C-alpha positions as a Python dict, from the first residue, in 0.01 Angstrom:
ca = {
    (1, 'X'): (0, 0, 0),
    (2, 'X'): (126, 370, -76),
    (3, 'X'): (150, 630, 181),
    (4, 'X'): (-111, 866, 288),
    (5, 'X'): (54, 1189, 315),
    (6, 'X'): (201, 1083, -27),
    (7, 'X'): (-134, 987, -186),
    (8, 'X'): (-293, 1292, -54),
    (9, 'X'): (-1, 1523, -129),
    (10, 'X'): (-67, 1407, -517),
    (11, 'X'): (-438, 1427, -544),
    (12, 'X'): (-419, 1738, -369),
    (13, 'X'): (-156, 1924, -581),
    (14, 'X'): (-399, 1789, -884),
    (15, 'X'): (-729, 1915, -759),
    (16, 'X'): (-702, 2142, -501),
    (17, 'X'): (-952, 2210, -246),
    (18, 'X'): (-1224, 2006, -371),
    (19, 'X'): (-1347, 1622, -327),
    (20, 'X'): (-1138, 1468, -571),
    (21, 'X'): (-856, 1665, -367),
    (22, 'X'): (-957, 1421, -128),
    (23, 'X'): (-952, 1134, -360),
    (24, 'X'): (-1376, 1108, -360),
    (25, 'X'): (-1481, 1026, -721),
    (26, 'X'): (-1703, 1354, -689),
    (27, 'X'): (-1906, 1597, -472),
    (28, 'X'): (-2168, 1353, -575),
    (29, 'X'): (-2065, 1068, -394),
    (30, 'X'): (-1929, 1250, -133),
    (31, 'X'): (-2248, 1374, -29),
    (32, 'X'): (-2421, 1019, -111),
    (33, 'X'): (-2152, 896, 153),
    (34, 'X'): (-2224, 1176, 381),
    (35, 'X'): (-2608, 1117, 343),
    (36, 'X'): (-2553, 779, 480),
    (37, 'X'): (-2332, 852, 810),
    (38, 'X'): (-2630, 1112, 881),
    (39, 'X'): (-2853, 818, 858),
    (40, 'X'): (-2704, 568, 1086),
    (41, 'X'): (-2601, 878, 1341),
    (42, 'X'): (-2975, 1076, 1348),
    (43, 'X'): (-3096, 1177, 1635),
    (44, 'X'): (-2687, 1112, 1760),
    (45, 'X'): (-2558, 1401, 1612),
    (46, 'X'): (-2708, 1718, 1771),
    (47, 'X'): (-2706, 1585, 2126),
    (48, 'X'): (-2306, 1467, 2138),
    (49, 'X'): (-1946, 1521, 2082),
    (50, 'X'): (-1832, 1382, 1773),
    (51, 'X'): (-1440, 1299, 1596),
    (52, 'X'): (-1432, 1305, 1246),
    (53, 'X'): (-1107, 1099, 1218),
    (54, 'X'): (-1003, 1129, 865),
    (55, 'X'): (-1184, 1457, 816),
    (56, 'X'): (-1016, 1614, 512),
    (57, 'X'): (-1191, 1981, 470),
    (58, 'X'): (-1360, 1942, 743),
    (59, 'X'): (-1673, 1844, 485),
    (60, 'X'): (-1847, 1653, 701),
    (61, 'X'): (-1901, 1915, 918),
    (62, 'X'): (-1990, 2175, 660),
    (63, 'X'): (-2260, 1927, 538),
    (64, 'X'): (-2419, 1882, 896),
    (65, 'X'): (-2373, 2256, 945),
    (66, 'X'): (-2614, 2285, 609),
    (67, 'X'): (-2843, 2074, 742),
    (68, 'X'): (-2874, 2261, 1130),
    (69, 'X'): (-2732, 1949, 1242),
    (70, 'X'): (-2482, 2108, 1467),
    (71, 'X'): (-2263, 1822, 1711),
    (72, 'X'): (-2281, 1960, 2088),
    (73, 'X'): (-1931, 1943, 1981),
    (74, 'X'): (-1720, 1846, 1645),
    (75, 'X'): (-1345, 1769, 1618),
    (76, 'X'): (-1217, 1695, 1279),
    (77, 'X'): (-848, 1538, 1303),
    (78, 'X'): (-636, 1456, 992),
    (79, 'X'): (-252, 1402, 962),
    (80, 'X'): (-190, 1599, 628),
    (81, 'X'): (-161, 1921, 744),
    (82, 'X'): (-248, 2127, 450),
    (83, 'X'): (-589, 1989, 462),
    (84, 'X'): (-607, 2074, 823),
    (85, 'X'): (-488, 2445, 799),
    (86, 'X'): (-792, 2441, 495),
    (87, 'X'): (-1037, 2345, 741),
    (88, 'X'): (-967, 2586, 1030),
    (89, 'X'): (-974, 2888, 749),
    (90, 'X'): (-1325, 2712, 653),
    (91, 'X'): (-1456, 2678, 990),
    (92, 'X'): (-1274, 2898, 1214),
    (93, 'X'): (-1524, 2831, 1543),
    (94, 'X'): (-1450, 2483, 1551),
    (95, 'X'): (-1155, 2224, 1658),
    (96, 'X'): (-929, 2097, 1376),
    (97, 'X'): (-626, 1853, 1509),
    (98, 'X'): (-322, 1733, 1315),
    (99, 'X'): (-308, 1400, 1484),
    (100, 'X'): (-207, 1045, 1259),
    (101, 'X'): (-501, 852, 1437),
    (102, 'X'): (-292, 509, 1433),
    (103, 'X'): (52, 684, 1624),
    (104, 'X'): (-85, 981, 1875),
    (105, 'X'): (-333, 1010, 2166),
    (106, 'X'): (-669, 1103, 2048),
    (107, 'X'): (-967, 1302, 2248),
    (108, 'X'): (-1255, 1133, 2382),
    (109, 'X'): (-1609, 1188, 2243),
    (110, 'X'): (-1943, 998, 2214),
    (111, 'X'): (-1852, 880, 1872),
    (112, 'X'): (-1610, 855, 1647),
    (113, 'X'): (-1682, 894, 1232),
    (114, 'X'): (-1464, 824, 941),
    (115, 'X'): (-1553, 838, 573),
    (116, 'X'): (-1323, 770, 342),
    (117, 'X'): (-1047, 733, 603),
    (118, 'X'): (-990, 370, 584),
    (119, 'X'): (-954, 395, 178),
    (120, 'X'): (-550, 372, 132),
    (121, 'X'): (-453, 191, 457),
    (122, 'X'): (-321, -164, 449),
    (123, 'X'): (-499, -424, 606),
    (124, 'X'): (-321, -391, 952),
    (125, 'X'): (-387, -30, 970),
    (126, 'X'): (-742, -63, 873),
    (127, 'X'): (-797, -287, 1165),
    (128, 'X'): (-536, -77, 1386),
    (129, 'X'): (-768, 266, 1314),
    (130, 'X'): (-1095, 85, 1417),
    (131, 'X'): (-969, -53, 1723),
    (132, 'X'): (-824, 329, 1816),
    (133, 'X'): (-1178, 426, 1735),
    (134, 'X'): (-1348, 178, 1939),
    (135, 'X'): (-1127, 290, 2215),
    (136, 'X'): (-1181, 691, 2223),
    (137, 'X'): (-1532, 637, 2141),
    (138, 'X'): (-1772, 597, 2429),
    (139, 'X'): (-2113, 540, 2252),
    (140, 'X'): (-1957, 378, 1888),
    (141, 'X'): (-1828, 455, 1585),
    (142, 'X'): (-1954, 524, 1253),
    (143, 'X'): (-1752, 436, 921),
    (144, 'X'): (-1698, 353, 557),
    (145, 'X'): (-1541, 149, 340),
    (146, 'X'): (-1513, -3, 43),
    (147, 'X'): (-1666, -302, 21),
    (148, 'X'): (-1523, -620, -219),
    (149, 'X'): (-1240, -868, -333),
    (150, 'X'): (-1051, -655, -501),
    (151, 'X'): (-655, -675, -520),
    (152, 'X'): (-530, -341, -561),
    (153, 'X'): (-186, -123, -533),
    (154, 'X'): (-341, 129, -381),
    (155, 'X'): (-735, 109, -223),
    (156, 'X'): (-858, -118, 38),
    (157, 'X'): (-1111, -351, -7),
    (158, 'X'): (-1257, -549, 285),
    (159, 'X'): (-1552, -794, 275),
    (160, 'X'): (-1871, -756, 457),
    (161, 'X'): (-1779, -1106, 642),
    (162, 'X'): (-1487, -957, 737),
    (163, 'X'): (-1611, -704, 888),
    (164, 'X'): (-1897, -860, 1065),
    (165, 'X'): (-1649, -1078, 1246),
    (166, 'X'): (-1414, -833, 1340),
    (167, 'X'): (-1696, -681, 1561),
    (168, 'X'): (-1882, -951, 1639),
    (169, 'X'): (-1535, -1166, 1811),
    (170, 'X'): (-1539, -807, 2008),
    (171, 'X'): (-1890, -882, 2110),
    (172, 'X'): (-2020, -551, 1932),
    (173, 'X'): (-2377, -576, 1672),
    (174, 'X'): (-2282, -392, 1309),
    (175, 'X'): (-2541, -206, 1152),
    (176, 'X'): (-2466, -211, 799),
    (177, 'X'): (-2597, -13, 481),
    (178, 'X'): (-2467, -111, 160),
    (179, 'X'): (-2637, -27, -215),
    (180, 'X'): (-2609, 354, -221),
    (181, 'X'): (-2304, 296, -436),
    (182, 'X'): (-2087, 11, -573),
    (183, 'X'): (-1854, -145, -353),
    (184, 'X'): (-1905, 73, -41),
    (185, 'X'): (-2066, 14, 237),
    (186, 'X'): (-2152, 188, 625),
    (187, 'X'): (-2102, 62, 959),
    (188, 'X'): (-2265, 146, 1268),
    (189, 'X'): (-2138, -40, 1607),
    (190, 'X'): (-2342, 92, 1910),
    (191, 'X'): (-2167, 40, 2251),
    (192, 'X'): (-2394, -136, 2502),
    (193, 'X'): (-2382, 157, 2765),
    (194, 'X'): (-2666, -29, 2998),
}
């Protein structure tokens, strides 16, 4: 697998501040992806502290803020630190960390989100950057990825199985969404806080 800040760093320098900056396809399925996380989170959102782990431009949070769908409060962490420095210009009243979510100490919150974050990671890290999740989350996490067999150089691609029993050896229940668009699909693990 290739490097992230190396990746990024590329698509970046081609596209500029825009999704495919961010190595989405387009705003299109950006917001299709976006459309989904609001789903699984919905009532969630408004009433606790989310980390957007992963979080690019801080999109995410510019689409809830759209949609009066304000976190009580948002952090968006990312390790390239251009994108960072984007997203604090974008959304100066809010908290923006330059933090590489598999090496340094993360902050607490309710739940954790990632779209798109698990894309380029190797297997490992994939499994590494839920488990950190899991961890700093104290009601569950929320996630993306895309969903297959595919070999390749440079995406990801886990299976649904795979994923199930990830979560399920934990003892956690996965809400999943697939369909909205080819080979991706949404998690939702809910904590048992009882």
């Amino acid at each position: 697998m290739i490097k992230n800040k190396t990746f990024y760093a590329k698509t970046f320098k081609k596209y500029g501040r825009t999704p495919q900056g961010l190595s989405w396809s387009s705003s299109k399925t950006q917001e299709i992806r976006f459309l989904v996380i609001t789903e699984l989170l919905a009532d969630e959102i408004k009433k606790s502290s989310i980390v957007d782990a992963g979080c690019g431009f801080g999109d995410l949070y510019g689409f809830w803020l759209e949609r009066d769908l304000i976190p009580k409060s948002y952090i968006g962490i990312d390790s390239f630190e251009e994108f960072i420095k984007i997203a604090q210009k974008s959304f100066s009243k809010t908290a923006f960390l330059q933090r590489d979510i598999l090496k340094d100490e993360l902050p607490l919150a309710h739940w954790y989100v990632a779209s798109g974050s698990l894309n380029i990671l190797s297997s490992f890290e994939t499994w590494l950057f839920l488990e950190k999740m899991l961890v700093h989350a104290t009601k569950g996490i929320v996630f993306n990825f895309l969903c297959g067999v595919k070999q390749s150089e440079t995406f990801n691609y886990k299976t649904k199985q795979e994923m199930e029993s990830f979560f399920v050896e934990k003892g956690f229940t996965c809400k999943m969404i697939d369909g909205y668009l080819e080979n991706d699909m949404s998690v939702m693990i809910k904590k048992d806080i009882a």
